[in-house]
PDB file of C-alpha atoms in Angstrom:
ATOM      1  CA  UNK A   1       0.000   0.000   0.000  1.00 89.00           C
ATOM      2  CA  UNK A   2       0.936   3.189  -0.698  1.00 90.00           C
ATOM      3  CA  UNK A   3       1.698   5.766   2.428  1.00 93.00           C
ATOM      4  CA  UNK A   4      -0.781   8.267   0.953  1.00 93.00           C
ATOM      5  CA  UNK A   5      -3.214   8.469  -2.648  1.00 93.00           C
ATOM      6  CA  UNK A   6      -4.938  11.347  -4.132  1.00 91.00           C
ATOM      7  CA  UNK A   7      -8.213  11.483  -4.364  1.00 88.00           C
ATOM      8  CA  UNK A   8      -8.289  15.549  -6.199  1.00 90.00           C
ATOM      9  CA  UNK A   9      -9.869  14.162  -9.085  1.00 89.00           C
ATOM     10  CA  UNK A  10     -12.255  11.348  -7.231  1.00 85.00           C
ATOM     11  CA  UNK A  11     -15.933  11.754  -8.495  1.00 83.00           C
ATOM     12  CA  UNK A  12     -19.026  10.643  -5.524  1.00 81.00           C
ATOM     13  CA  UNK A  13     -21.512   7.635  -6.310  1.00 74.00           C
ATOM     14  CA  UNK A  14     -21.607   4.353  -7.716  1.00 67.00           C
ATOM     15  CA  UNK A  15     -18.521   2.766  -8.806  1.00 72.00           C
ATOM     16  CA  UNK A  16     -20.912   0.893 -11.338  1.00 76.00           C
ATOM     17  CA  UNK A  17     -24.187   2.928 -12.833  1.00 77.00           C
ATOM     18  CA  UNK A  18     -27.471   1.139 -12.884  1.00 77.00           C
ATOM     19  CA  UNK A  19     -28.689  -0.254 -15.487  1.00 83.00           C
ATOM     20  CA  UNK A  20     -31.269   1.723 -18.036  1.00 89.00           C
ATOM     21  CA  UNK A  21     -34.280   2.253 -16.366  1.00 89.00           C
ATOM     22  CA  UNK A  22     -33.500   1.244 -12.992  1.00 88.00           C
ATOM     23  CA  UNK A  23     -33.663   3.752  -9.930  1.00 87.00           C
ATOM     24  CA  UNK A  24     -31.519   3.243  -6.964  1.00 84.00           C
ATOM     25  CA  UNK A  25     -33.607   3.718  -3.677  1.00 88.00           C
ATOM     26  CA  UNK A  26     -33.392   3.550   0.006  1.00 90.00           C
ATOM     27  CA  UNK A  27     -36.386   1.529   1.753  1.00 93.00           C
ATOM     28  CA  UNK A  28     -36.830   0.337   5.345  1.00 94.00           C
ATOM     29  CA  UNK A  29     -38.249  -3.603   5.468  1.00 94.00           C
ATOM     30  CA  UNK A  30     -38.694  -6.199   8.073  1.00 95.00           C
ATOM     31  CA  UNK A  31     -35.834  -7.805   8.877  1.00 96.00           C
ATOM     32  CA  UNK A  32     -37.821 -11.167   8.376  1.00 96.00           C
ATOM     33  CA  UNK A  33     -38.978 -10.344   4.710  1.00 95.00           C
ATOM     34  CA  UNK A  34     -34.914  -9.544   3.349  1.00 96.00           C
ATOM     35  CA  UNK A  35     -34.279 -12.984   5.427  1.00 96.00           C
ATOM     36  CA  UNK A  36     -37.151 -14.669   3.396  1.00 96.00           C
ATOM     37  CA  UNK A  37     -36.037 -13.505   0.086  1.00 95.00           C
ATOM     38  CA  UNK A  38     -31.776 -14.296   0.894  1.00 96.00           C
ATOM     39  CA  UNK A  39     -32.902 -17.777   1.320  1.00 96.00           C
ATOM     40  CA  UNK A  40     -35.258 -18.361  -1.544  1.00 95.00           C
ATOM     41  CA  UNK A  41     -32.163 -16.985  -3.763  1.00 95.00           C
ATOM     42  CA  UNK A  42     -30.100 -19.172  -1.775  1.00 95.00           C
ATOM     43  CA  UNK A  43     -32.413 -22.238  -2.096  1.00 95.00           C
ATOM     44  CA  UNK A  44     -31.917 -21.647  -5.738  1.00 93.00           C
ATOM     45  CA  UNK A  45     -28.540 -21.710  -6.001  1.00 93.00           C
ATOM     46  CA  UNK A  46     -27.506 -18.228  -6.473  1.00 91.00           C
ATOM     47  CA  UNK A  47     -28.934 -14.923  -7.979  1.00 91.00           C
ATOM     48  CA  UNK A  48     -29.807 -11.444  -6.342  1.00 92.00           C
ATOM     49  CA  UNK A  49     -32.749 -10.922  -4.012  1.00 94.00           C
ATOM     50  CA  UNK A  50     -33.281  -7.530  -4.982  1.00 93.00           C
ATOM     51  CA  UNK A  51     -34.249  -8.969  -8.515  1.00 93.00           C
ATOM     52  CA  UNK A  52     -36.533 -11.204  -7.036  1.00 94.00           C
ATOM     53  CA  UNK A  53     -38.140  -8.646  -4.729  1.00 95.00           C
ATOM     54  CA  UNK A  54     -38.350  -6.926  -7.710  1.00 94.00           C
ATOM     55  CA  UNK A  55     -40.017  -9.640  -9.399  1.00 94.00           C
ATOM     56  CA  UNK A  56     -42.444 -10.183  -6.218  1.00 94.00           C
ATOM     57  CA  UNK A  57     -43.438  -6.252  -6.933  1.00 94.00           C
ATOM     58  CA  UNK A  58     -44.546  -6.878 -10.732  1.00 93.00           C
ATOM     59  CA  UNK A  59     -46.515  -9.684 -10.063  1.00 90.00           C
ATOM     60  CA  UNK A  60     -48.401  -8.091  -7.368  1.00 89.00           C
ATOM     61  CA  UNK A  61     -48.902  -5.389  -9.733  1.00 91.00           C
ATOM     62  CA  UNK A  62     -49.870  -7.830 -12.692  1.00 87.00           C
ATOM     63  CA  UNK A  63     -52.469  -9.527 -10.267  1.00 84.00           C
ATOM     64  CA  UNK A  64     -54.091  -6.339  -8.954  1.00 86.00           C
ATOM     65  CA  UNK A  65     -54.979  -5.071 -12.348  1.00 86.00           C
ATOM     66  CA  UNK A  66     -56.699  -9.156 -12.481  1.00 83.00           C
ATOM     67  CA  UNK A  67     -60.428  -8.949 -12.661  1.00 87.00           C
ATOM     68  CA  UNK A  68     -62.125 -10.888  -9.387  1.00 86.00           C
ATOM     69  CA  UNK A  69     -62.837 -13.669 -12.110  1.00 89.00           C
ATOM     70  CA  UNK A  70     -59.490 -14.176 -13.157  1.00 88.00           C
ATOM     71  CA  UNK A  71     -58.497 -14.072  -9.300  1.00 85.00           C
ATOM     72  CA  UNK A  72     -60.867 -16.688  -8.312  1.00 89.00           C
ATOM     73  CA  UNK A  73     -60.015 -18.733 -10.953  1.00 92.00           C
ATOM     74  CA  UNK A  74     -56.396 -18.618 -10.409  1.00 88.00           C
ATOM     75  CA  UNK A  75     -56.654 -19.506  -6.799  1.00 89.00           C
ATOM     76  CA  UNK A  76     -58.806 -22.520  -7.384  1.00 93.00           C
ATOM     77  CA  UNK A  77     -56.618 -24.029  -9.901  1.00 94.00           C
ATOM     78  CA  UNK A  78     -53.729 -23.112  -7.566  1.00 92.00           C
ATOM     79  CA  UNK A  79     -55.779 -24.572  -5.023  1.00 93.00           C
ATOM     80  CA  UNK A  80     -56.610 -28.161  -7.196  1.00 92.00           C
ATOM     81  CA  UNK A  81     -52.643 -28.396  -8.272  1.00 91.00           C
ATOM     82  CA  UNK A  82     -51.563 -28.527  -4.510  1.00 88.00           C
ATOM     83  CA  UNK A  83     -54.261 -31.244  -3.941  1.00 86.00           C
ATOM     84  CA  UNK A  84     -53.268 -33.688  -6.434  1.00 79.00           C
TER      85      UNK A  84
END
């Protein structure tokens, strides 16, 4: 290491800028929920949680813009999968 480095011409912020269309964000969660999302990306072998919270976010989106019809229907052939 060297005894000192100069950091005159340094610029502030992310070493690497986010992708196109992406917005970087502070947000406050339950501890439990990160936990629950680490080990789903864990379970899987690898891969980000943020993309998968991500993920969690559209679908929620997708499935409030369902119609109660398509809802129902949805959770009863969720529903008769886990039975068989």
């Amino acid at each position: 290491m060297k005894a000192s480095y100069d950091f005159s011409k340094a610029r502030r912020g992310a070493m690497i800028p986010a992708s196109p269309g992406k917005v970087r964000i502070t947000i406050r969660l339950d501890k439990d929920v990160i936990r629950w999302f680490k080990s789903q990306v864990e379970a899987a072998g690898g891969g980000n949680y943020q993309t998968l919270l991500n993920n969690a976010l559209r679908e929620h989106i997708a499935r409030r813009q369902e119609s109660l019809e398509k809802t129902l229907r949805r959770v009863v052939r969720e529903e008769l999968q886990a039975v068989r």
